[in-house]
C-alpha cells in the first residue's frame, strides 16, 4: 500500500505544471522560509501604510452600488415605457451594473473610486439617453455631487460622487432587447453588432475578468499589485493620463510576472518584477495570452499590419478580444523615466534580498524637484472651485500632448518628465493649481556647444489646443513658464520648507557623474557640495555677477486673453526684457518675463537653451497694478481683475531646430532632408525590434539569458 502511495506521489510530481501565458515559466521554485518571512513583513508594511479599507467602508461601497443599480434599472424602465413598448416589455426591461478596475481586481484602497459599467438594451443609446436623461436624473439626486459628463473621451464616462464615494460610470448598449440579469460579458457574442466605442467600454470589465483567470494565484497577484501600485505612486510613475502607466497597465505587468514565477509569493514576485522589467527589450509587447483574431472583424494590435501600432514604445496588450495596447500614452521620455525607476527598484530589492535594506527603502518618495535643473510650470486658474475642477481635468488630459509636441519639435533631443501631481499655494484664496515638467537633454546626444532649444512655438500650439475646450467659462486661464530649480515655489515642498538634498542611493539607480540632471549630485566636492563649471557661450543665467549673453528684442506687450466670453487664444504677442527666471506670478501686478530655458553646464544632462535671437517661453497671467490687491484675494474679487496672458510670439521652429542640429544654412540641404525623413520614420523603426514567432505570435521581450 505504501509503495502504491509513493508511486502515485511520484506520478503527480512528474506531471507537468500548467503553463500560464504564452511562454514557459522562468522558474518553478517554491518559496523558502526566508521568502515567507519577507512576505509577512511586506504585508505588515502595506497594512501600516493604510492601503486596505475598513470593513465599514467596504459595506458602504456595497450599499452605494446597490442604490446606483436601482437608479439605472428604473431609468431603463422609464425609457421603455416612454417609447411605447408593451407592459410586459416594461416589466422585463433591465440594465446590469458591472465593476472593473481596482475594485473588481480587489486591490482598491480607502477613498479609491469605483469603475462601473452599465450595460443596457439596444434601444437605449449613449448620446441622449445616458448623457442627457440619466445625467438629469443623477443631477436631481440629492446624494450625487460633482457630476461631470465626459462624452468626448476615448471611453465616454460620467464622473460623480455618490454618498461621497467617487464613481466613474460607463455605458454600453448591446444587441439585446432584454438584458438578462446573469449576462456574461466575457463571451465574445456580447460584441456582436456594436461600435468600437461600445467595445472599449465593455473591455474594461472583460480585461479585469481575464486577468483574474490568467494568473496562477489570485491572492499573491493582489498583494503584489497593491505593493507595485503604491510604489509607482511614490516614485511618480502612476498616471496613464500624463504618459506613465495606470491601474490596468500595472495589473497586466504584475500578472505577467506571476505567470513567469507561478509558485512565488509576493516578496519574491516584487523582486522578480524589477528583475524582469529592467531587462525587458521594449518595444516587444507584454502579453498574458496570444492575440486572437475573430470573425467580428475588430482591429487588434498588430504592428505588422497597422502603422500606428509601430510607434508604440511600451506595448502592454490587453488579454480580451479585441486585444489592444493599453499603454499607447507612453512616450520616449516617460519610458526613460520608468526604466530608471525600475533600475532603482531592482537595486533596492537586491539589498532587501540580502537583508541590507527593509521594505520602507523601496517606497522612498522620488525627489522630483531635485532631479532636474529646468522645469516648465503650468498654472491653471479658474473663477471658483467647480470651474477649476472642470478646467484642470481638461488641461491635465492634454499635458501628455505637450510632452509629445516637445519631443516632436526637438526630434527627441529634449526630454520631458511630466510629474503626475498637482500643487496649490495655500496662501492664495483663488481657485488655482499647478503642474510641473522636468526638462533635460537627451543622454548621449551630440549637440554643439551652446546649442539651444526653442519651444515657444510648441507651447503656443499647446495653448491653442487647450483653448479648444468646449465648456470654457470666463475666468478659466492657463499660464506656462520656465523655472529653474532654485526658483521652484516653496509650496511644493512639505510644510513649504526648502527641500533637503537626497542621497544618490535613494532616488537614482543609474549612477553616472556625467549626467547629473537626475539628482544634481554628480561633480561634487569632497564635502558633498556640487562643483560648478563655467557657463557655456550663448546661455542665459540669472545669478548676480555672472556674465550673461542676452538677445535683443523690441518691447511690445499686448493683451492676449482678457476675461471675455471666448476661450484662451492661441495668438501670442511679443514681450520684452528678461532677467532671472520666471515662476508664474498670479498675485502681483508686475510682469515677470520668462527667461530662456538654459543649461549652465554643457557637459551635464540638463537643458540647453535657445540661441534664436529672441526670448524663450514666457507666459504670464498678470493683473494691472491698480487691481493688485483685488487679485491677491482673487477668490471673491477676481471679477475686478483683468487677467492678461502674455507670451512671446514665434513662428513654428521645427525647421530651425533641424537646421541648427545639422549645421546647415537652410533646409534645402540633403542632411536636413534626411533628418526630417528620419524623424517622420522614427516610430516605424520601433517595429523592427518586435520578434514574431513562425505562427505570428509575438515572442517574449526578455533576453535569452535571464537570471532567475
XYZ file of C-alpha atoms in Angstrom:
708
model
C 0.000 0.000 0.000
C 2.847 2.338 0.915
C 4.530 1.515 -2.360
C 1.350 2.403 -4.244
C 1.095 5.749 -2.442
C 4.734 6.524 -3.200
C 4.247 5.639 -6.849
C 1.156 7.849 -7.041
C 3.022 10.743 -5.451
C 5.887 10.298 -7.912
C 3.448 10.249 -10.820
C 1.874 13.503 -9.617
C 5.304 15.085 -9.255
C 6.205 14.107 -12.792
C 3.071 15.695 -14.253
C 3.948 18.958 -16.000
C 2.666 22.046 -14.220
C 0.031 24.056 -16.023
C 1.572 26.754 -18.206
C 0.296 30.274 -17.737
C 0.888 32.708 -20.575
C 2.464 32.346 -23.989
C 5.863 31.101 -22.784
C 7.130 28.612 -20.249
C 7.770 29.946 -16.742
C 11.216 31.216 -15.884
C 11.239 29.397 -12.556
C 9.003 26.951 -10.692
C 10.893 27.471 -7.429
C 8.830 27.247 -4.271
C 9.316 29.902 -1.575
C 11.913 29.296 1.117
C 11.313 30.118 4.768
C 13.045 33.472 4.349
C 10.705 34.341 1.455
C 7.660 33.641 3.602
C 9.117 35.808 6.349
C 9.795 38.698 3.976
C 6.272 38.346 2.571
C 4.841 38.661 6.085
C 6.966 41.795 6.610
C 5.766 43.240 3.303
C 2.105 42.600 4.094
C 2.554 44.185 7.528
C 4.121 47.238 5.885
C 1.232 47.577 3.418
C -1.328 47.383 6.220
C 0.512 50.006 8.265
C 0.710 52.219 5.171
C -3.101 52.317 5.138
C -3.616 50.539 1.831
C -6.567 48.440 2.998
C -10.018 49.841 3.638
C -12.039 49.051 6.746
C -14.955 46.570 6.743
C -17.286 49.513 7.335
C -16.096 51.293 4.196
C -16.398 48.083 2.191
C -20.013 47.693 3.325
C -20.703 51.324 2.433
C -19.409 50.764 -1.091
C -21.732 47.808 -1.500
C -24.666 49.958 -0.392
C -23.754 52.701 -2.874
C -23.519 50.197 -5.725
C -26.916 48.814 -4.735
C -28.512 52.265 -4.840
C -26.886 53.075 -8.180
C -28.062 49.759 -9.603
C -31.647 50.620 -8.653
C -31.380 54.061 -10.309
C -30.194 52.670 -13.657
C -32.846 49.912 -13.658
C -35.597 52.490 -13.038
C -34.087 54.691 -15.762
C -34.277 51.900 -18.367
C -37.858 51.028 -17.378
C -38.832 54.695 -17.693
C -37.350 54.922 -21.206
C -39.002 51.632 -22.218
C -42.395 52.940 -21.136
C -41.929 56.309 -22.854
C -41.151 54.593 -26.156
C -44.419 52.738 -26.262
C -43.268 49.191 -25.523
C -45.768 46.739 -24.029
C -46.333 46.425 -20.313
C -44.563 43.085 -20.372
C -41.519 44.681 -22.015
C -41.531 47.424 -19.404
C -41.665 44.779 -16.680
C -38.744 42.840 -18.203
C -36.683 45.928 -19.090
C -33.343 45.751 -17.371
C -29.813 47.098 -17.136
C -26.895 45.392 -15.400
C -24.200 47.151 -13.401
C -20.660 45.715 -13.557
C -17.474 46.843 -11.841
C -13.949 46.802 -13.194
C -10.554 48.343 -12.437
C -9.019 48.157 -8.965
C -12.359 47.423 -7.299
C -13.035 44.387 -9.493
C -9.431 43.180 -9.117
C -9.671 43.503 -5.341
C -6.791 45.953 -4.887
C -8.629 49.204 -4.138
C -7.754 51.213 -1.067
C -9.521 53.716 1.185
C -11.082 56.555 -0.772
C -10.494 54.939 -4.162
C -13.071 55.451 -6.887
C -15.210 52.645 -8.269
C -15.104 51.983 -12.007
C -18.544 50.855 -13.132
C -20.197 49.850 -16.387
C -23.899 49.967 -17.125
C -24.980 47.519 -19.839
C -28.367 48.363 -21.328
C -30.630 47.193 -24.166
C -30.217 48.108 -27.822
C -32.864 50.861 -27.831
C -31.189 52.869 -25.022
C -28.370 54.936 -26.516
C -25.380 56.689 -25.060
C -25.626 60.135 -26.652
C -29.092 61.172 -25.465
C -30.414 58.567 -23.043
C -27.232 58.198 -20.993
C -25.593 61.625 -21.191
C -28.832 63.627 -21.061
C -31.679 61.664 -19.468
C -29.672 59.692 -16.898
C -27.459 62.710 -16.321
C -30.511 64.784 -15.387
C -31.774 62.031 -13.069
C -28.423 61.921 -11.273
C -28.268 65.716 -11.119
C -31.583 65.717 -9.264
C -30.458 63.011 -6.855
C -29.523 64.583 -3.525
C -26.777 62.055 -2.762
C -24.985 62.795 -6.069
C -22.391 65.580 -6.169
C -19.640 66.784 -8.542
C -21.425 65.354 -11.569
C -19.200 65.685 -14.641
C -20.086 64.173 -18.033
C -17.175 63.488 -20.404
C -18.917 62.380 -23.612
C -15.968 63.096 -25.919
C -13.419 60.963 -24.063
C -11.789 57.950 -25.731
C -14.046 55.956 -23.433
C -17.067 58.213 -22.690
C -17.723 58.446 -18.957
C -19.826 60.189 -16.322
C -17.920 61.060 -13.168
C -19.618 61.860 -9.885
C -19.663 61.216 -6.171
C -22.422 59.155 -4.598
C -22.606 59.488 -0.818
C -19.063 60.864 -1.067
C -17.698 57.848 -2.967
C -16.202 58.629 -6.382
C -17.846 56.773 -9.279
C -16.788 56.520 -12.918
C -19.803 55.254 -14.872
C -19.567 53.970 -18.458
C -22.406 52.834 -20.680
C -22.647 50.079 -23.301
C -25.719 49.265 -25.363
C -25.697 45.635 -26.510
C -27.718 43.993 -29.276
C -30.424 42.653 -26.976
C -33.963 43.888 -26.388
C -33.881 42.470 -22.875
C -30.627 42.307 -20.907
C -30.633 39.177 -18.708
C -29.613 39.676 -15.055
C -26.914 36.997 -15.429
C -25.384 38.435 -18.615
C -21.844 37.102 -19.143
C -19.920 39.852 -20.906
C -16.775 37.715 -21.125
C -18.402 35.903 -24.051
C -17.434 37.238 -27.467
C -21.076 37.241 -28.565
C -21.669 40.383 -26.477
C -19.633 42.313 -29.069
C -21.950 41.428 -31.950
C -23.241 44.440 -33.876
C -21.774 47.136 -31.602
C -19.462 50.049 -32.427
C -15.846 50.481 -31.327
C -16.709 52.938 -28.549
C -19.007 50.294 -27.041
C -16.253 47.698 -27.394
C -13.860 49.938 -25.468
C -16.493 50.483 -22.796
C -17.103 46.747 -22.414
C -13.454 45.787 -22.430
C -12.636 47.229 -19.017
C -14.733 44.529 -17.383
C -13.695 41.845 -19.862
C -9.990 42.571 -19.264
C -10.331 42.512 -15.465
C -12.085 39.138 -15.578
C -9.458 37.722 -17.936
C -6.583 38.876 -15.721
C -8.040 37.048 -12.736
C -8.429 33.912 -14.866
C -4.872 34.014 -16.218
C -2.843 34.345 -13.002
C -1.749 31.249 -11.049
C -2.650 32.585 -7.587
C -5.127 35.448 -7.258
C -4.205 36.399 -3.676
C -0.480 36.564 -4.426
C -1.293 38.631 -7.505
C -3.402 41.057 -5.471
C -0.796 41.618 -2.775
C 1.951 42.131 -5.342
C -0.163 44.514 -7.403
C -1.168 46.520 -4.342
C 2.527 46.846 -3.490
C 3.613 47.867 -7.003
C 0.829 50.438 -7.382
C 1.858 52.024 -4.089
C 5.486 52.033 -5.224
C 4.585 53.614 -8.575
C 2.677 56.423 -6.875
C 5.558 57.096 -4.500
C 8.016 57.197 -7.387
C 5.824 59.437 -9.570
C 5.161 56.969 -12.402
C 1.497 56.160 -11.776
C -0.598 58.126 -14.246
C -1.915 56.986 -17.594
C -3.117 60.467 -18.499
C 0.372 62.017 -18.283
C 2.107 59.244 -20.221
C 3.072 56.778 -17.496
C 1.120 53.668 -16.515
C -2.341 53.484 -14.973
C -4.036 50.778 -12.951
C -4.728 48.299 -15.746
C -1.162 48.646 -17.094
C 0.377 47.815 -13.734
C -2.067 44.939 -13.317
C -1.012 43.423 -16.648
C 2.702 43.749 -15.872
C 2.281 42.139 -12.451
C 0.110 39.387 -13.908
C 2.826 38.562 -16.443
C 5.432 38.225 -13.685
C 3.031 35.967 -11.789
C 2.848 33.769 -14.892
C 6.640 33.621 -15.175
C 7.034 32.658 -11.490
C 3.825 30.704 -10.774
C 4.876 29.376 -7.353
C 6.405 32.588 -5.998
C 4.991 34.518 -3.042
C 4.618 38.348 -3.051
C 8.089 39.191 -1.702
C 9.608 37.088 -4.485
C 7.245 38.495 -7.109
C 8.081 42.118 -6.253
C 11.788 41.387 -6.596
C 11.279 39.431 -9.838
C 9.097 42.231 -11.212
C 12.019 44.647 -11.209
C 14.442 41.969 -12.357
C 12.278 41.170 -15.382
C 11.388 44.695 -16.470
C 14.865 46.167 -16.110
C 15.868 43.598 -18.741
C 12.753 43.733 -20.927
C 13.570 44.655 -24.512
C 10.955 47.233 -25.433
C 9.036 47.607 -27.723
C 8.495 43.855 -27.507
C 4.984 43.593 -26.076
C 3.900 42.209 -22.722
C 1.037 39.744 -23.259
C -0.819 37.369 -20.944
C -2.148 35.271 -23.824
C -1.876 35.016 -27.581
C -3.510 37.711 -29.691
C -6.538 36.212 -31.400
C -8.356 37.329 -34.498
C -12.118 36.948 -34.636
C -14.808 36.865 -37.266
C -16.306 40.042 -35.806
C -13.531 41.920 -37.567
C -12.461 44.449 -34.921
C -8.843 45.565 -35.337
C -6.373 44.048 -32.882
C -2.891 45.274 -32.016
C -0.555 44.255 -34.827
C 2.420 46.437 -35.798
C 2.900 44.391 -38.977
C -0.491 45.493 -40.240
C -1.216 48.867 -38.603
C 1.250 51.696 -38.969
C 0.076 53.421 -35.780
C 0.965 50.360 -33.713
C 4.573 50.629 -34.846
C 5.061 53.874 -32.942
C 4.120 52.378 -29.565
C 7.089 52.470 -27.215
C 5.926 50.208 -24.380
C 3.173 47.869 -25.634
C 1.189 46.190 -22.839
C -1.538 44.187 -24.541
C -4.972 43.547 -23.062
C -5.957 39.845 -22.904
C -9.590 40.184 -24.018
C -10.678 40.389 -27.665
C -10.081 42.717 -29.393
C -6.576 42.863 -27.915
C -5.323 46.436 -27.687
C -2.257 48.248 -26.428
C -3.282 49.648 -23.062
C -0.173 51.853 -22.785
C -0.258 53.835 -26.029
C 0.165 57.041 -23.987
C 3.773 56.203 -23.123
C 6.355 58.405 -24.871
C 10.115 58.061 -25.206
C 10.565 60.466 -22.313
C 8.178 58.739 -19.916
C 9.564 55.309 -20.855
C 13.033 56.570 -19.969
C 11.793 57.764 -16.580
C 10.084 54.439 -15.853
C 13.146 52.424 -16.817
C 15.238 54.496 -14.423
C 12.722 53.839 -11.668
C 12.749 50.103 -12.448
C 16.515 50.199 -12.001
C 16.058 51.898 -8.653
C 13.519 49.282 -7.550
C 15.748 46.445 -8.690
C 18.709 47.743 -6.703
C 16.691 48.166 -3.514
C 15.142 44.712 -3.876
C 18.602 43.196 -4.236
C 19.526 44.808 -0.944
C 16.300 43.602 0.674
C 17.085 40.065 -0.504
C 20.373 40.099 1.415
C 18.850 41.960 4.402
C 20.795 45.175 3.770
C 17.580 47.203 3.434
C 13.968 46.955 4.573
C 10.750 47.443 2.644
C 10.398 51.103 3.588
C 13.502 51.904 1.477
C 11.665 50.748 -1.653
C 8.908 53.295 -1.116
C 11.060 56.382 -0.556
C 9.350 59.232 -2.457
C 11.066 60.384 -5.628
C 12.632 63.828 -5.127
C 11.347 65.281 -8.386
C 12.339 68.854 -7.618
C 15.952 67.824 -7.073
C 16.138 65.747 -10.237
C 16.355 68.499 -12.884
C 17.778 71.953 -13.299
C 14.966 73.255 -15.511
C 11.202 72.894 -15.331
C 8.043 74.010 -17.041
C 5.380 75.234 -14.647
C 1.783 75.008 -15.863
C -0.583 77.157 -13.795
C -4.318 76.617 -14.049
C -6.703 79.310 -12.812
C -10.490 79.447 -12.622
C -13.271 81.552 -11.153
C -14.228 79.061 -8.441
C -13.567 75.532 -7.232
C -16.124 73.882 -9.507
C -14.765 75.617 -12.605
C -11.238 74.693 -11.558
C -12.192 71.021 -11.289
C -13.536 71.022 -14.849
C -10.757 73.184 -16.298
C -7.998 71.242 -14.533
C -9.379 67.948 -15.816
C -9.229 69.241 -19.381
C -5.721 70.692 -19.097
C -4.349 67.630 -17.312
C -5.732 65.361 -20.018
C -3.743 67.384 -22.578
C -0.417 67.640 -20.720
C 0.754 64.467 -22.433
C 0.351 66.280 -25.751
C 2.788 68.943 -24.588
C 5.363 66.221 -23.904
C 4.804 64.697 -27.350
C 4.970 68.071 -29.090
C 8.267 68.937 -27.407
C 9.702 65.556 -28.393
C 8.450 66.078 -31.937
C 9.743 69.602 -32.392
C 13.198 68.816 -30.970
C 13.412 65.427 -32.687
C 13.819 63.678 -29.367
C 16.792 65.792 -28.291
C 14.845 67.429 -25.465
C 13.191 65.079 -22.983
C 10.313 65.856 -20.658
C 9.351 64.375 -17.332
C 5.743 65.350 -16.550
C 5.122 64.913 -12.842
C 1.653 63.476 -12.121
C 0.977 65.532 -9.004
C -0.806 68.837 -8.691
C 0.165 71.593 -6.294
C -1.623 74.630 -4.921
C -0.433 77.610 -2.935
C -2.378 77.537 0.365
C -1.700 81.231 0.914
C -3.796 82.112 -2.141
C -7.550 82.300 -1.989
C -8.084 81.977 -5.714
C -9.020 78.706 -7.429
C -5.614 77.664 -8.721
C -3.312 74.688 -9.114
C -0.038 73.952 -10.852
C 1.683 71.052 -12.616
C 5.397 70.747 -13.318
C 7.524 69.099 -16.006
C 11.235 68.399 -15.686
C 13.328 69.144 -18.785
C 16.630 67.564 -19.783
C 18.833 66.998 -22.786
C 18.784 63.503 -24.252
C 21.566 61.449 -22.761
C 24.427 60.963 -25.188
C 23.019 63.399 -27.757
C 25.673 65.180 -29.793
C 24.784 68.835 -29.583
C 27.009 71.755 -30.456
C 28.381 73.837 -27.607
C 25.796 76.422 -26.685
C 23.108 74.639 -28.693
C 19.698 75.794 -27.549
C 16.130 74.585 -27.857
C 13.371 76.994 -28.736
C 10.000 75.599 -27.703
C 7.993 78.799 -27.664
C 6.117 77.799 -30.787
C 5.465 74.402 -29.248
C 3.983 75.947 -26.122
C 1.976 78.343 -28.281
C 0.476 75.393 -30.152
C -0.289 73.637 -26.862
C -2.087 76.699 -25.526
C -4.084 76.959 -28.725
C -5.165 73.319 -28.344
C -6.174 73.964 -24.740
C -8.263 76.893 -25.934
C -10.466 74.494 -27.892
C -12.209 73.434 -24.656
C -15.907 73.274 -25.446
C -17.083 74.126 -21.922
C -14.822 77.133 -21.368
C -16.100 79.799 -18.983
C -14.807 83.287 -18.152
C -12.038 83.104 -15.572
C -10.533 79.874 -16.886
C -6.900 80.775 -17.542
C -3.675 78.941 -18.366
C -0.102 80.113 -17.853
C 3.088 78.270 -18.821
C 6.530 79.439 -17.706
C 10.072 78.208 -17.373
C 11.522 77.999 -13.854
C 14.875 76.844 -12.621
C 15.309 74.507 -9.712
C 16.190 77.309 -7.321
C 13.015 79.174 -8.374
C 10.580 76.353 -7.639
C 7.848 77.815 -5.383
C 8.108 76.802 -1.740
C 4.554 75.459 -1.572
C 5.505 72.319 -3.499
C 7.705 71.160 -0.618
C 6.434 69.627 2.627
C 5.372 72.378 5.022
C 6.587 74.892 2.440
C 10.171 74.314 3.517
C 13.121 74.179 1.133
C 13.817 70.570 0.284
C 16.889 68.741 1.550
C 19.254 67.170 -0.927
C 18.529 63.442 -1.214
C 21.244 60.842 -1.302
C 22.062 59.338 -4.678
C 21.257 55.876 -3.305
C 17.653 56.664 -2.505
C 16.484 58.170 -5.731
C 18.783 57.489 -8.610
C 19.655 53.982 -9.678
C 21.865 54.866 -12.592
C 24.945 56.464 -11.078
C 26.825 58.474 -13.627
C 28.892 61.530 -12.857
C 28.491 62.898 -16.346
C 24.694 63.084 -16.383
C 23.761 64.611 -13.080
C 20.417 66.044 -14.052
C 18.691 63.145 -12.368
C 19.822 64.179 -8.904
C 22.164 67.123 -9.112
C 24.739 65.218 -7.073
C 27.451 64.473 -9.629
C 30.595 66.576 -9.832
C 30.606 67.086 -6.090
C 33.468 68.299 -3.993
C 34.652 66.138 -1.071
C 32.329 67.965 1.318
C 29.333 66.923 -0.746
C 28.664 70.268 -2.398
C 28.233 70.333 -6.189
C 31.116 71.690 -8.194
C 30.174 74.480 -10.565
C 31.576 74.533 -14.071
C 31.944 77.583 -16.261
C 28.920 78.525 -18.296
C 28.997 77.884 -21.986
C 28.566 80.578 -24.556
C 25.095 81.648 -25.519
C 23.492 80.649 -22.219
C 21.249 82.771 -20.064
C 21.743 82.798 -16.311
C 20.238 84.970 -13.627
C 22.882 84.666 -10.917
C 24.399 88.019 -9.869
C 27.866 88.765 -11.116
C 27.697 86.273 -13.958
C 28.448 87.193 -17.492
C 25.330 86.558 -19.497
C 24.544 86.708 -23.175
C 21.096 88.031 -23.991
C 19.199 88.546 -27.192
C 17.798 91.885 -28.226
C 14.119 92.338 -28.906
C 11.808 95.329 -29.230
C 9.404 95.795 -26.308
C 5.802 95.201 -27.206
C 3.275 93.888 -24.714
C -0.161 93.098 -25.992
C -3.151 91.621 -24.168
C -3.990 88.188 -25.412
C -6.735 86.885 -23.245
C -8.970 89.069 -21.153
C -11.957 87.826 -19.227
C -14.383 87.690 -22.093
C -16.847 85.133 -23.321
C -14.317 83.367 -25.535
C -11.740 80.720 -24.660
C -7.978 81.315 -24.472
C -6.489 82.221 -27.820
C -3.512 80.610 -29.401
C -2.298 84.025 -30.550
C 0.547 85.494 -28.556
C 2.339 88.790 -28.636
C 5.973 89.829 -28.269
C 7.190 90.642 -24.791
C 10.455 92.290 -23.963
C 13.111 92.040 -21.332
C 14.150 89.125 -19.246
C 16.034 88.911 -16.022
C 16.359 85.797 -13.966
C 13.866 83.013 -14.194
C 10.141 83.476 -14.192
C 7.924 81.413 -11.986
C 4.355 82.412 -12.770
C 3.247 85.218 -10.507
C -0.508 85.377 -10.208
C -0.663 87.573 -7.179
C 1.118 90.756 -8.209
C 0.738 93.267 -10.948
C 4.290 93.176 -12.281
C 5.089 91.332 -15.447
C 7.899 88.879 -14.777
C 9.104 87.857 -18.224
C 10.265 84.286 -18.545
C 13.945 83.751 -19.073
C 15.216 81.373 -21.728
C 15.449 77.689 -20.918
C 19.136 77.175 -20.355
C 21.898 74.876 -19.273
C 24.839 76.370 -17.382
C 26.629 73.036 -17.515
C 27.086 71.862 -21.080
C 28.579 68.533 -20.022
C 25.625 67.700 -17.805
C 22.330 66.124 -18.809
C 20.382 69.348 -18.457
C 18.516 71.677 -20.736
C 20.313 73.616 -23.444
C 18.700 76.962 -24.067
C 17.821 78.722 -27.281
C 20.042 80.909 -29.412
C 17.498 82.156 -31.868
C 17.801 85.878 -31.352
C 14.677 86.209 -29.216
C 13.353 85.312 -25.810
C 12.085 81.897 -24.788
C 8.880 80.529 -23.358
C 7.305 83.216 -21.246
C 3.625 83.058 -20.493
C 2.197 85.155 -17.692
C -1.170 85.747 -16.135
C -0.957 89.243 -14.673
C -3.204 91.980 -13.371
C -2.888 95.720 -13.901
C -1.225 97.493 -10.985
C -4.448 99.086 -9.767
C -6.011 95.664 -9.362
C -3.137 94.039 -7.483
C -4.873 93.971 -4.123
C -8.045 92.546 -5.558
C -6.082 89.807 -7.328
C -4.239 88.884 -4.146
C -7.630 87.844 -2.821
C -8.845 86.556 -6.128
C -11.430 84.191 -4.736
C -14.260 86.693 -4.433
C -12.736 89.744 -6.119
C -11.471 88.078 -9.279
C -14.084 89.846 -11.399
C -12.310 93.143 -10.658
C -9.076 91.878 -12.084
C -8.330 91.776 -15.794
C -6.148 88.765 -16.412
C -3.811 89.141 -19.329
C -1.805 86.257 -20.656
C 1.429 87.387 -22.263
C 3.815 85.212 -24.197
C 6.493 85.502 -26.829
C 5.321 85.333 -30.409
C 7.160 82.912 -32.654
C 6.650 81.079 -35.874
C 6.890 77.277 -35.754
C 10.530 76.398 -35.033
C 10.875 72.781 -36.113
C 12.724 73.679 -39.312
C 15.076 75.974 -37.441
C 15.891 73.279 -34.915
C 16.694 70.842 -37.724
C 18.851 73.427 -39.421
C 20.843 74.088 -36.256
C 21.237 70.411 -35.442
C 22.663 69.516 -38.844
C 24.688 72.708 -39.104
C 23.367 73.807 -42.496
C 22.233 77.206 -43.634
C 18.823 76.092 -44.825
C 16.635 73.072 -45.072
C 17.440 72.636 -48.714
C 20.496 70.504 -47.957
C 20.438 66.739 -48.119
C 21.415 66.343 -44.469
C 18.410 68.351 -43.334
C 16.062 66.453 -45.576
C 17.447 63.169 -44.317
C 16.917 64.213 -40.721
C 13.353 65.283 -41.376
C 12.650 61.998 -43.119
C 14.293 60.096 -40.290
C 12.151 61.945 -37.743
C 8.980 61.026 -39.620
C 10.001 57.377 -39.644
C 11.194 57.363 -36.048
C 8.174 55.382 -34.887
C 8.304 52.932 -37.777
C 11.759 51.778 -36.753
C 10.434 50.510 -33.435
C 8.646 47.601 -35.027
C 11.921 46.187 -36.297
C 12.745 45.063 -32.769
C 9.450 43.229 -32.271
C 10.024 39.492 -32.529
C 7.325 37.284 -34.006
C 7.283 33.511 -33.968
C 6.512 31.392 -37.001
C 2.836 31.416 -36.103
C 2.713 35.195 -35.935
C 2.629 35.294 -32.121
C 4.917 37.926 -30.686
C 7.627 36.315 -28.567
C 8.807 37.413 -25.154
C 10.796 40.620 -24.814
C 13.238 39.094 -22.346
C 16.836 38.369 -23.316
C 17.676 34.733 -23.907
C 19.749 34.583 -20.732
C 17.734 35.908 -17.803
C 18.793 35.469 -14.200
C 16.029 33.583 -12.427
